[in-house]
Amino acid sequence: MPSLDKMSGTEILSVGKKMFYGGFAFLPLLWLVNVIYLWPTLKRTDVPAQLRRYLIYSILGCLAWFIITTTWYALFVNKRVTWGATADRITVVIPKGV
Amino acid sequence: MLLLSLLLCLACHIHFTNAQDIATSLYPYIYTDLGTWPCVRLLNATGSVGCQSTSGTNGILYQLNTQDDIENFNQNIPTSWEQWVVVIPYGLLTPSNIQTLESSKRLSGVIAIINSTATPGSPSRPSSYSPESKCPNCEFGLYANDADQYTWNPNGNSMIYEPINIPIFALDPIDVLSATAYRQIMENLNYNIEQNYRNYPLRAVDFSLFMWAAVDSATCLRRGWCFPVGGSSVYSTPSPNLTGNDGKPIIIVSATMDSRSVFHDLTLGVENDISGMVAMFAVADALSKSPTSVASFPKHIVYTLFNGEAWGYSGSQRFVNDISTPFQCQNITGTNTCPIKGAACTQPCVRDTDFTNINFDNIESVVEFSSVAQSNASGKGFWAHTDDSTTSGSLLQLFVGQGNGTYSIQDAASDGVHRKLPPSSAQSFLKKKRSIASIVLSDFHTSLDGYYHSDYDDTLDLATASSAICSLASSAARSIWLSAQGLNNGTVPSQVTADCNLVASLLDCMTQNYSCSLIQQYYGVNNAARISHYSSVFSFGGVSLLSLFAFNFLGDKNGVRRMNGTSPASCQSITECQAHEYCIRGTCVSTLTRYHDAYGAGIGYNYGTGLFDVIDESAPTWTESTWNPPSMRVYTVTSTRHQVVELVIGILWLVSSIIIVLYLKRYLKKTLKIA
Amino acid sequence: MSLYSFFGCMFTAYGPLLSIFFLYISRDAQLVLLMVCSAFFWLIAILLSSVIWFAATPARDMNAVTILHSVILQELFRWALFKLLHRAEKGLMIVSKNPKSRYNRSVFAFVSGFGFGLTSALVTYISTLVQTIQPGVIMCPSCPKATLFFISAINTSLTSLQHITWMMIAFEAYLNLPTLLGILQGAWVLASHFGVSYAMLLNASESVSLGCVYAIVIQVVILAISTTLVVLNLKKHYGAAVFSRTQR
Amino acid sequence: MATAFSSPRDEIELNNTDPSPPANSKCNVCQKPASFMCSSCGLNGPRYCSIDCQTQGWREGHYRLCKGNEQARATARSRTPNTQTDNTADTAATDVDDDTSLSRVQTRNSGISRFGAAQIINSRQRRASQTAANNQDGNIPMVELQAGETATDAQLDEEEYADELRFYIRQIYLVIQPVVICIILSIFWVKVSFSGTSDYAPVRPSYSIGSSSASTTTGTSSSSSVVSSLTTALVIVGQIVVVTVAIVFFFRKGWIKVLIGFFMIVVLGLLGFMTYLLLLNLIQVFFIPLDYITMVFALWNFAVVGLISIFWKGPLWLQQAYLTIMSSLMAFSLTGLEEWTTWMLLGLLAIWDLIAVLCPFGPLRLLIESSRTQQREVPALLYSVNAVWFMASMEDHFRISRSFLPQNGHVIGTNWIFGGSSRNSSASNLQELQAQVNRSNAHTPEPVADTSTNTQFGQARSESPEPLKEAHTIHNWRHSSGPQGAVIRGPQDGNGFTRLRGESVNTIEINSTDHHLETNPTTTLETDTVTPNPQRSDSDETPPDEEDAERSGLKLGLGDFVFYSVLIARAAMYDWITTVCCTVAVLMGLTATIFLLVLWKKALPALPISIALGVMFYFVAKAVLVPYVGALCVLGMVAV
C-alpha cells in the first residue's frame, strides 16, 4: 500500500470513487475513512476535481448515517422499558437491575 | 532454555501453591467482611418494592438513636460532602424517616438494629411496630370491593411496600456469625463516636446489594431474573376414603404457615403464623385421640396449612381455585416442561391429583386459627371473628360454648361492631362461596397484633403461650369433634384434649430450636436453630423445612399404620413401604396428606417456554428478584479533604518534575548541543 | 480511598519517572533500549533476592536480612550492567545521536539508572497503587495520620531518583576503580543504598512515632549528597557548563 | 523466524564467490592483476591486488588524493546534526536537487551499510588489533588518518556499522511501540472482562479481587491437569502446523488468490466474531443497553472497513490500529485457555517457529526457497504460523516486492548468522573482496534512473530467471537494508504482482546493466553488490517517508504480537507485578537481539528469548516475588 503522494491523481480519484460507492453498502465508516484519507490530496493540482464532489457526498452520507443511528439509539435507550418484550428481544445483553 | 524454565516453573508452581496475589494478601488488612441480612427487592404486577443498590455504595458509620436524631440528621452531620451510613434502631425504620434521611443527599445506606441486647442504654423496642399496610392484603381479600374496609392494622406504616434505592441491612445477634457482625459494627461505630465523626481516619462500611430484576413481575419473569414468592401448602385428612362425590360435608381446619417482615432471613412471626399453626397441630393431635375414629364421622375434617398467605393469600387462593374448578389433565408427551419427576400430570404440572377428591361444594365450614399466642396479653381470652352472623352463627355458638374459664372464646362482634373477618385464609374460601360458615379464632379483638409482619415478632412467653394455645386447642377440638358429628352440644370424650407438653415443645421447635427432639423423631435435622418463616420462592416439587414438618406431623396424626400382625410395619425410607404409603417415624403409614403448590394466583406457568408469567394482574403476583450475593464490609477511610491534598501534592510533584526536565533539556541543547 | 488518592499517589510515585521518560528518553530509540536492558537487570536482581528470601524460611519476616541481600544483589547487578555497557560502549557511542559527544557516558549512566529506578518503582509499588482505587485504606503504622499508600508513594518516588544518582556515581566509581576515589565513591553508593533501605524500616515500626518522617528526611538528605557528588563528577569532567544537568 | 533467510543469502554469496578477478586491471602498487579498488575513488580510482598493497598505497599518499576520504568526512559532518539518521538525510538529498555530493554520499552510505553488514563485522574482527585504538574514541576521521593504517576501511566500517546499528535499533524501537500498545490493550481487555461481573469472559477462573487467590485453585488443579492441557496445546499447535503446511502447499502450487481469499475470510471472521465476543463483555460489564440493530451495523462497518484498509487502501494509522487491535483481540480470546494450556502452547509455538524456520525442511524455509525459485512474492508469510500472523502483513502482498526481513525484529539475527556462516564457509578474502567491491560501487557514476525506459527494459529482462533470482533477492535484501526501509513506490494496484516485480527487478537490472555497459570486469560481483545504486536511484526519485519505516516497524508480525500479548494477558490475570515482569521480559527479548549484536556480533531471534524469559519470570514472580513484595514492600513499606 503505497503512500498517497506516490499515486497519480487519477488513481486517487478512482480510489475515492470506489470508496464512495462502497459506502452505500451500509458503510458510513468507509465514507468517513474516504474523507479522512483523501481530503489532504485535494490540495494537489493533479487530482481531478470530481474527487472533491465524491468526498463531499461521502461527508454528507456519513453525517446522515450518524444522525440516523444516534437518534435510533437514543430512542431505544429511552423507550426500552416501555417497549417491553420486543425491546428485550432485540437487546443483545439485557442490563441487569434497570 | 524454554523447556528448562517450564520445568523449573512447574516445580515451583506445584510446590508454592500457597502464593497469593497482593490484592488477596492485602485484603484482610483493609477490610472485614460481615455476614449480612439485607432487605431485598420484590416485584408485583405494578412495580417493585424493597431495597437495592449497585455495588460500592459506601459511607461512614453514623449513629441515630431517636426520632429527633433523624430529624436533625441534616444539621448534625459534621461535613456536608461525605456519605454516611446510619445505624438506627429497627423501630425507627419508617418510610417517612427514610425519606427524611434520603432528602439530605448524604445517606448511602442504613443498618437497622433489631435486638440491641448487647448494648445497654440503646433504645428499647416500641410497643408496636408493624411495617405492614394498614389493611394487610385487603386488595386480594374477601372485602376488596367493599366501600369501607375495616383497618385491622392501624399502626402499620407499610414499610415493606416502599421502593427504596439505598441498601438496608439488619443487625440481630441471634447466632455466632451475626453476633460477630453486630460486635464489629458496634465497635467501629463507637470508635467513630469517640472521634466525634470529625477526627479522621474514621470507620466506614460499604454494601453491595445488587438486584437483577427491575420494572415489574411480568418483565423480570420474562427475563428469568425473578421467581414467584411461594412454597407448598399442606393438607391432610383423617378420613382415607374421602372422595368428591360421597356427599359428606367437609370441615376445613386451617392455619397459616408463613409470615412476612422487612428482612426475610429474620422473619419469624411467633404471633402471626406460628401460634396458629401450633394450635392447629394440637387440634389434629387431640382429635386423633378420639376413641371413635373421626374418619367415621358424618363429616370430613380436612386440615389445611397454607403457605404464602402473607403474599395475597397465595396458598389458599390457589388451593380453592384448584379444588373448585374441574381438573382435566392433558398429558403433553414430548415437549414437556414440567420439572416434577414422576408427576401425576405434566400439564397442569402437579405432584398428585388427590386434591380433586376434595369437593369444594361439600365444604360446609372453615375454622381458622389466626395469631393465638396471647403475647400481647390484651385481656385473657380469644375472639371468634365471623363474616356473617347468620351463616356461621351456629358454629360460633358451638365454639363460644366450648370455651373454658381462663381462656374464654368470645364473639368478636359482641360489642356491637361487626368487623367481619380479619386477614385470614378463610377469606379465600368465602370469596368463592359466601355461604360457607367461617370462624377465625384470634387473641386480638379490634386490631391486629402490634408486631404484625414485623421482625420484632420474634419472642414469646413460652409458659403463657403454651397454656393459652393448649386450652384454645382443647376447646376448638371439642367444638370440631361435635360439629363433625352434626351435634350442637353434648359430652366430648375426655381423650379429645390438647396435649400441653406437645404445644410447648412445638412452640419451642418452631421459634428457637428447629432441631429439637420432637422434630428429630420425624427426620434428622442438625444445627438448624431458628429457621426463617418467610415462604421464600416457589419451585416445582420444592418443599421447605416447615412444610416438611407439617406433612410428617399431620400424616402421623391422621394416617393409618399398616400392621404386620401386632407390630406396625417398620421402615427406614419410603422405598420400603407400599404405594401410597409414607415412612413416618419408622413405620409405614397410609394417609391422605398431600402438598399443594402455593404461589400467587396471578402467576401462571407457561408450559411452552417453561417460564412463569403474569396471567392476572388483579390477583397476587409477588415475585422475588435474583440477586448477587450481598456483602457488607467495614474498613478505614480518610477524609475527602485528605485525599484532595494527596492529589494536589501529586500534581504539584508531577508538574515540577516536568518543568525541571524541560528546562534542563533546553539548557543542555543550548549550552552543550547535546541531549 | 478514591480516584483522588489514586491519581495523587500515582503522580507522586511516578511523576518524575513519567516526565523524564516521555520528555527525554522516549525521544531516542537507543535510550529506550538501554533503559529496558537495565530494567531487566534490576528485575533479575530482585527475583534472585526474592528466591533467597523464599528459601530462607526462618528469616522471612526479618526485613533487615532481606534488605541486606537484596541491596547486595542489586549492587552486584549494577556492576554487571556496567561491565556489559562498558563492553558495548563502543557500539552505543556509534549509534548515539552524536557519536563524538563526551557526555554520552553520563547519559548512558543516567538512562540505566532510570531503568533501575523505573522497575523498582513499578515492582514495589504498582500493586499497592491499584489498591488505592478501592475505598479502604491502611494507615501508616508510624504516622497514623497518613495512609500507607501515600507514604509508600513518596518513598517510591525518592528511591527511583536515588537509583538514578547511584547509577551515575557508581559508573564513575567503576571507571576509576583502582584509585582511592573510585573506591570511595563505590563505598558511598553501597552505604547510601543500605542507609536508604534500612531507614525505610522506620515506616512500618509502631514503636518510633513519626518514623516515616525520619525515613523521608534521611532519603532526602542522602539524595542531596549523591546529587552533589554527581555534580562534582560532572564538573570535573565537563566543566561548569554542565552544572545544572546533574539536578536530574 | 526470519533466520530462514540465512540460507538464500548464503547461496547467493556462494554464487558470487567464484568470478575471476578482472584481467585488464593492474595493481597500482605491485602490478599484479588487481581485484580490488579504492572504495572511495571507485572505478576511476586506483586498483589493488590486496589489502596490503592498498594500505601501502594509502601510506604512499593516496589518502591525499582519495575523494572518498573527503566525502567520508563530509558524511561524518553531515550526519552529526540530523537526528533522523538517514531518512532526513535522504529527504535533504531530494530537496537539494539530485547529484549534490551530499545526497550521493548520504545514499551511498545508507546503501552500502545494509549490504556490508557481514563483511564489516568480519573485517572488524580481522582488524580488531588495528582499529582497537580508533574505536575507543568515536570515529573522528582525523584520528584515524593519524592512526594511519587502513584509515578508510576503519572509518567506513565505523559508519556502516553505525548505520547497521542505527537501523536495527530504530527497527526494534518501531517494533516496541506497537507491541507495547497491543500489550496494554490486551491487559485492559483482561482486566475488564475478568472483573467478575461478566458472564461472557472467555473463561471464569476462580480469580477475583480479594475473594480468592487464583494460585490455590490452579495449584490444586495444575498437577492433575498438566497432561490434559499439554494435549490441548498439542492439538492447537497441530492445527497451526497443518495450516502452515497448507499455506506452503498453496504457495508452491501458486494459488496465491486462494490464499488471499482464505485470509480475507479469516480476517473478516476475526474482526467480526472476536469483536463481538469482546463487545459482549464490555456491554455486560458496563451495563450498556445495546440493540442488535446498532451492534450489527457497527460490527459490519468495523469489520469491512478493517478488511478494506488492511488489504486494499486506507490511512496508515488506521491500518496499524486495526492490526494492533486484532492481535490484542486474538490474545484476549486465547486467554480463554486454561492456564497450563496457555504456557504449553506458548512454548510449543516458539519451538515450532524455530523448527519451521531453521531446520532444513521446515515449511517456512521451504516457502522461502520456493519464493526464490518461483520468483513469487512471499507476503510476509514468515510470521504466519497462524492466520492472524499472515494477515498481519498481508498488505505487503500488494506492495511492491517488500521484504519481510527489515520488518522483523529478528533481522539482525539473520544478518549476523549470515555473516558468521559465510565467514566460516567462504574464504575470508572473499569477504574482503565483497567489502572492497562495496566501496568501489559506492563510487560508480550514477546511472540514468529514468523510470519510463526502465520499465520496459525491466519487463523485458524480467523473464531471465538467473539474474532475476539474484536481482529479486538482492532487491529484498536492499530493502531489508534500506535504512528507512524504503520501497519503490510506483503506480500499482491490488493485483500488480508482475508489474511490481517488473519494477523491483528492473531497477536492479538497470543498475547491473549500467555496469555491463561500462564493461566493468567486476560485473558479476556487482550484480549483487550493486545495491547502493538502486537504493539511491529510488530514494532520489521518491522522497522516503516515515510511513514506510513505521510500517516496517509494525511488521514484527502479529504472530509475535499475539505471543507476547497472550503471555502478558495471562500474567495480568494474576497480579500487576507479574504483568510488569513479563512485560519487561518481552521487551528485553526484543532488546536482547540488539545488545547481543552490539556485544558478540551475533544474535538470536527475539521471540524464543521473550517467551522463555516471560514464562520463567511469570512463574518465579508468581511463586516468590509477589509474596516477597507483599511482605517487604507493601506491608514493610520498604522500597528496595
PDB file of N, CA and C in Angstrom, chain B residues 1-6 8-10 12-14 16-27 29 210 212 628, chain D residues 207 209-210 213 215-216 218-219 222 226 287 340 347 351 574-575 577 611-612 615-616 619 622-623 626 630 634-635:
ATOM      1  N   MET B   1      16.296 -23.928  26.853  1.00  0.00           N
ATOM      2  CA  MET B   1      16.082 -22.912  27.894  1.00  0.00           C
ATOM      3  C   MET B   1      14.600 -22.799  28.222  1.00  0.00           C
ATOM      4  N   LEU B   2      13.806 -22.824  27.160  1.00  0.00           N
ATOM      5  CA  LEU B   2      12.362 -22.713  27.374  1.00  0.00           C
ATOM      6  C   LEU B   2      11.876 -23.875  28.215  1.00  0.00           C
ATOM      7  N   LEU B   3      12.242 -25.091  27.737  1.00  0.00           N
ATOM      8  CA  LEU B   3      11.787 -26.276  28.467  1.00  0.00           C
ATOM      9  C   LEU B   3      12.282 -26.201  29.898  1.00  0.00           C
ATOM     10  N   LEU B   4      13.544 -25.837  30.015  1.00  0.00           N
ATOM     11  CA  LEU B   4      14.125 -25.757  31.363  1.00  0.00           C
ATOM     12  C   LEU B   4      13.269 -24.864  32.242  1.00  0.00           C
ATOM     13  N   SER B   5      12.997 -23.692  31.691  1.00  0.00           N
ATOM     14  CA  SER B   5      12.225 -22.745  32.513  1.00  0.00           C
ATOM     15  C   SER B   5      10.855 -23.341  32.816  1.00  0.00           C
ATOM     16  N   LEU B   6      10.281 -23.992  31.804  1.00  0.00           N
ATOM     17  CA  LEU B   6       8.951 -24.578  32.034  1.00  0.00           C
ATOM     18  C   LEU B   6       9.010 -25.566  33.194  1.00  0.00           C
ATOM     19  N   LEU B   8      11.238 -25.840  35.536  1.00  0.00           N
ATOM     20  CA  LEU B   8      11.510 -25.122  36.790  1.00  0.00           C
ATOM     21  C   LEU B   8      10.209 -24.567  37.341  1.00  0.00           C
ATOM     22  N   CYS B   9       9.468 -23.952  36.445  1.00  0.00           N
ATOM     23  CA  CYS B   9       8.255 -23.291  36.926  1.00  0.00           C
ATOM     24  C   CYS B   9       7.236 -24.322  37.384  1.00  0.00           C
ATOM     25  N   LEU B  10       7.159 -25.413  36.628  1.00  0.00           N
ATOM     26  CA  LEU B  10       6.258 -26.486  37.050  1.00  0.00           C
ATOM     27  C   LEU B  10       6.564 -26.828  38.499  1.00  0.00           C
ATOM     28  N   CYS B  12       8.272 -25.146  40.841  1.00  0.00           N
ATOM     29  CA  CYS B  12       7.999 -24.137  41.884  1.00  0.00           C
ATOM     30  C   CYS B  12       6.508 -23.907  41.992  1.00  0.00           C
ATOM     31  N   HIS B  13       5.825 -24.040  40.862  1.00  0.00           N
ATOM     32  CA  HIS B  13       4.383 -23.778  40.924  1.00  0.00           C
ATOM     33  C   HIS B  13       3.697 -24.825  41.792  1.00  0.00           C
ATOM     34  N   ILE B  14       4.078 -26.062  41.573  1.00  0.00           N
ATOM     35  CA  ILE B  14       3.408 -27.115  42.343  1.00  0.00           C
ATOM     36  C   ILE B  14       3.774 -26.995  43.817  1.00  0.00           C
ATOM     37  N   PHE B  16       4.781 -24.218  45.504  1.00  0.00           N
ATOM     38  CA  PHE B  16       4.378 -22.991  46.206  1.00  0.00           C
ATOM     39  C   PHE B  16       2.970 -22.605  45.827  1.00  0.00           C
ATOM     40  N   THR B  17       2.050 -23.542  45.942  1.00  0.00           N
ATOM     41  CA  THR B  17       0.701 -23.179  45.521  1.00  0.00           C
ATOM     42  C   THR B  17       0.039 -22.252  46.533  1.00  0.00           C
ATOM     43  N   ASN B  18       0.704 -21.990  47.634  1.00  0.00           N
ATOM     44  CA  ASN B  18       0.062 -21.140  48.640  1.00  0.00           C
ATOM     45  C   ASN B  18       0.256 -19.660  48.325  1.00  0.00           C
ATOM     46  N   ALA B  19       0.854 -19.387  47.180  1.00  0.00           N
ATOM     47  CA  ALA B  19       1.109 -17.980  46.864  1.00  0.00           C
ATOM     48  C   ALA B  19      -0.203 -17.234  46.679  1.00  0.00           C
ATOM     49  N   GLN B  20      -0.203 -15.986  47.067  1.00  0.00           N
ATOM     50  CA  GLN B  20      -1.385 -15.139  46.911  1.00  0.00           C
ATOM     51  C   GLN B  20      -0.983 -13.879  46.171  1.00  0.00           C
ATOM     52  N   ASP B  21      -1.889 -13.373  45.372  1.00  0.00           N
ATOM     53  CA  ASP B  21      -1.557 -12.091  44.756  1.00  0.00           C
ATOM     54  C   ASP B  21      -1.758 -10.984  45.796  1.00  0.00           C
ATOM     55  N   ILE B  22      -1.151  -9.851  45.492  1.00  0.00           N
ATOM     56  CA  ILE B  22      -1.080  -8.792  46.503  1.00  0.00           C
ATOM     57  C   ILE B  22      -2.477  -8.410  46.972  1.00  0.00           C
ATOM     58  N   ALA B  23      -3.379  -8.271  45.990  1.00  0.00           N
ATOM     59  CA  ALA B  23      -4.729  -7.838  46.373  1.00  0.00           C
ATOM     60  C   ALA B  23      -5.295  -8.770  47.435  1.00  0.00           C
ATOM     61  N   THR B  24      -5.133 -10.083  47.192  1.00  0.00           N
ATOM     62  CA  THR B  24      -5.693 -11.045  48.145  1.00  0.00           C
ATOM     63  C   THR B  24      -5.006 -10.958  49.485  1.00  0.00           C
ATOM     64  N   SER B  25      -3.688 -10.850  49.447  1.00  0.00           N
ATOM     65  CA  SER B  25      -2.984 -10.889  50.726  1.00  0.00           C
ATOM     66  C   SER B  25      -3.186  -9.584  51.491  1.00  0.00           C
ATOM     67  N   LEU B  26      -3.461  -8.509  50.767  1.00  0.00           N
ATOM     68  CA  LEU B  26      -3.641  -7.221  51.434  1.00  0.00           C
ATOM     69  C   LEU B  26      -5.062  -7.054  51.952  1.00  0.00           C
ATOM     70  N   TYR B  27      -5.981  -7.759  51.333  1.00  0.00           N
ATOM     71  CA  TYR B  27      -7.403  -7.548  51.628  1.00  0.00           C
ATOM     72  C   TYR B  27      -7.712  -7.600  53.119  1.00  0.00           C
ATOM     73  N   TYR B  29      -6.079  -6.966  55.596  1.00  0.00           N
ATOM     74  CA  TYR B  29      -5.558  -5.838  56.382  1.00  0.00           C
ATOM     75  C   TYR B  29      -6.436  -4.607  56.238  1.00  0.00           C
ATOM     76  N   PHE B 210     -26.954  -6.056  44.903  1.00  0.00           N
ATOM     77  CA  PHE B 210     -27.337  -5.825  43.514  1.00  0.00           C
ATOM     78  C   PHE B 210     -28.488  -6.739  43.119  1.00  0.00           C
ATOM     79  N   TRP B 212     -31.113  -8.107  40.357  1.00  0.00           N
ATOM     80  CA  TRP B 212     -31.158  -8.243  38.893  1.00  0.00           C
ATOM     81  C   TRP B 212     -32.460  -7.710  38.323  1.00  0.00           C
ATOM     82  N   ASN B 628     -27.147 -10.809  43.284  1.00  0.00           N
ATOM     83  CA  ASN B 628     -25.781 -11.251  43.566  1.00  0.00           C
ATOM     84  C   ASN B 628     -25.639 -11.381  45.067  1.00  0.00           C
TER      85      ASN B 628
ATOM     86  N   TYR D 207     -10.621 -16.440  39.949  1.00  0.00           N
ATOM     87  CA  TYR D 207      -9.804 -15.265  40.297  1.00  0.00           C
ATOM     88  C   TYR D 207     -10.716 -14.085  40.462  1.00  0.00           C
ATOM     89  N   ILE D 209     -10.723 -10.152  42.658  1.00  0.00           N
ATOM     90  CA  ILE D 209     -10.010  -9.310  43.623  1.00  0.00           C
ATOM     91  C   ILE D 209     -10.530  -9.622  45.029  1.00  0.00           C
ATOM     92  N   GLY D 210      -9.627  -9.997  45.880  1.00  0.00           N
ATOM     93  CA  GLY D 210      -9.967 -10.055  47.287  1.00  0.00           C
ATOM     94  C   GLY D 210     -10.614 -11.323  47.751  1.00  0.00           C
ATOM     95  N   SER D 213      -7.691 -16.452  45.853  1.00  0.00           N
ATOM     96  CA  SER D 213      -6.481 -16.290  45.052  1.00  0.00           C
ATOM     97  C   SER D 213      -6.450 -17.341  43.962  1.00  0.00           C
ATOM     98  N   SER D 215      -4.021 -18.780  42.596  1.00  0.00           N
ATOM     99  CA  SER D 215      -2.997 -19.830  42.662  1.00  0.00           C
ATOM    100  C   SER D 215      -3.545 -21.051  43.390  1.00  0.00           C
ATOM    101  N   THR D 216      -4.294 -20.830  44.430  1.00  0.00           N
ATOM    102  CA  THR D 216      -4.754 -22.002  45.182  1.00  0.00           C
ATOM    103  C   THR D 216      -5.527 -22.940  44.259  1.00  0.00           C
ATOM    104  N   THR D 218      -5.738 -22.998  40.842  1.00  0.00           N
ATOM    105  CA  THR D 218      -4.948 -23.567  39.753  1.00  0.00           C
ATOM    106  C   THR D 218      -3.921 -24.533  40.323  1.00  0.00           C
ATOM    107  N   GLY D 219      -3.407 -24.174  41.479  1.00  0.00           N
ATOM    108  CA  GLY D 219      -2.393 -25.047  42.055  1.00  0.00           C
ATOM    109  C   GLY D 219      -2.951 -26.438  42.269  1.00  0.00           C
ATOM    110  N   SER D 222      -3.447 -27.914  38.969  1.00  0.00           N
ATOM    111  CA  SER D 222      -2.361 -27.929  37.984  1.00  0.00           C
ATOM    112  C   SER D 222      -1.787 -29.333  37.823  1.00  0.00           C
ATOM    113  N   VAL D 226      -2.014 -30.954  34.067  1.00  0.00           N
ATOM    114  CA  VAL D 226      -0.893 -30.657  33.186  1.00  0.00           C
ATOM    115  C   VAL D 226      -0.978 -31.502  31.926  1.00  0.00           C
ATOM    116  N   PHE D 287     -22.948  -2.414  31.809  1.00  0.00           N
ATOM    117  CA  PHE D 287     -24.421  -2.282  31.810  1.00  0.00           C
ATOM    118  C   PHE D 287     -24.907  -1.397  30.664  1.00  0.00           C
ATOM    119  N   TRP D 340      -2.465 -23.738  32.214  1.00  0.00           N
ATOM    120  CA  TRP D 340      -1.327 -24.546  31.780  1.00  0.00           C
ATOM    121  C   TRP D 340      -1.323 -24.704  30.278  1.00  0.00           C
ATOM    122  N   GLY D 347       5.121 -22.256  24.672  1.00  0.00           N
ATOM    123  CA  GLY D 347       6.394 -22.934  24.475  1.00  0.00           C
ATOM    124  C   GLY D 347       6.426 -23.665  23.151  1.00  0.00           C
ATOM    125  N   ILE D 351       8.850 -23.112  19.871  1.00  0.00           N
ATOM    126  CA  ILE D 351       9.693 -24.183  19.325  1.00  0.00           C
ATOM    127  C   ILE D 351       9.334 -24.428  17.868  1.00  0.00           C
ATOM    128  N   TYR D 574      -3.188 -12.558  36.925  1.00  0.00           N
ATOM    129  CA  TYR D 574      -2.794 -12.887  38.293  1.00  0.00           C
ATOM    130  C   TYR D 574      -2.558 -11.642  39.121  1.00  0.00           C
ATOM    131  N   ASP D 575      -1.543 -10.896  38.757  1.00  0.00           N
ATOM    132  CA  ASP D 575      -1.232  -9.728  39.581  1.00  0.00           C
ATOM    133  C   ASP D 575      -0.478  -8.720  38.729  1.00  0.00           C
ATOM    134  N   ILE D 577       2.256  -7.266  39.445  1.00  0.00           N
ATOM    135  CA  ILE D 577       3.709  -7.467  39.470  1.00  0.00           C
ATOM    136  C   ILE D 577       4.113  -8.443  38.377  1.00  0.00           C
ATOM    137  N   ILE D 611       9.698 -15.282  25.015  1.00  0.00           N
ATOM    138  CA  ILE D 611       8.743 -16.228  25.592  1.00  0.00           C
ATOM    139  C   ILE D 611       9.373 -16.932  26.778  1.00  0.00           C
ATOM    140  N   ALA D 612      10.612 -17.396  26.570  1.00  0.00           N
ATOM    141  CA  ALA D 612      11.247 -18.144  27.657  1.00  0.00           C
ATOM    142  C   ALA D 612      11.377 -17.261  28.890  1.00  0.00           C
ATOM    143  N   VAL D 615       7.885 -16.586  30.422  1.00  0.00           N
ATOM    144  CA  VAL D 615       7.291 -17.696  31.170  1.00  0.00           C
ATOM    145  C   VAL D 615       8.028 -17.883  32.489  1.00  0.00           C
ATOM    146  N   MET D 616       9.359 -17.846  32.379  1.00  0.00           N
ATOM    147  CA  MET D 616      10.143 -18.072  33.590  1.00  0.00           C
ATOM    148  C   MET D 616       9.824 -16.984  34.621  1.00  0.00           C
ATOM    149  N   PHE D 619       6.434 -17.374  36.404  1.00  0.00           N
ATOM    150  CA  PHE D 619       6.286 -18.348  37.484  1.00  0.00           C
ATOM    151  C   PHE D 619       7.112 -17.962  38.694  1.00  0.00           C
ATOM    152  N   LYS D 622       5.308 -15.201  40.319  1.00  0.00           N
ATOM    153  CA  LYS D 622       4.068 -15.623  40.964  1.00  0.00           C
ATOM    154  C   LYS D 622       4.364 -16.382  42.253  1.00  0.00           C
ATOM    155  N   ALA D 623       5.380 -17.238  42.176  1.00  0.00           N
ATOM    156  CA  ALA D 623       5.613 -18.098  43.329  1.00  0.00           C
ATOM    157  C   ALA D 623       6.357 -17.355  44.430  1.00  0.00           C
ATOM    158  N   VAL D 626       5.928 -12.130  44.271  1.00  0.00           N
ATOM    159  CA  VAL D 626       4.720 -11.454  44.753  1.00  0.00           C
ATOM    160  C   VAL D 626       4.618 -11.506  46.275  1.00  0.00           C
ATOM    161  N   GLY D 630       4.881  -8.366  48.699  1.00  0.00           N
ATOM    162  CA  GLY D 630       3.794  -8.140  49.643  1.00  0.00           C
ATOM    163  C   GLY D 630       4.308  -7.974  51.060  1.00  0.00           C
ATOM    164  N   VAL D 634       5.084  -3.868  50.517  1.00  0.00           N
ATOM    165  CA  VAL D 634       3.747  -3.324  50.755  1.00  0.00           C
ATOM    166  C   VAL D 634       3.518  -3.143  52.246  1.00  0.00           C
ATOM    167  N   LEU D 635       3.687  -4.236  52.997  1.00  0.00           N
ATOM    168  CA  LEU D 635       3.437  -4.133  54.435  1.00  0.00           C
ATOM    169  C   LEU D 635       4.660  -3.595  55.159  1.00  0.00           C
TER     170      LEU D 635
END
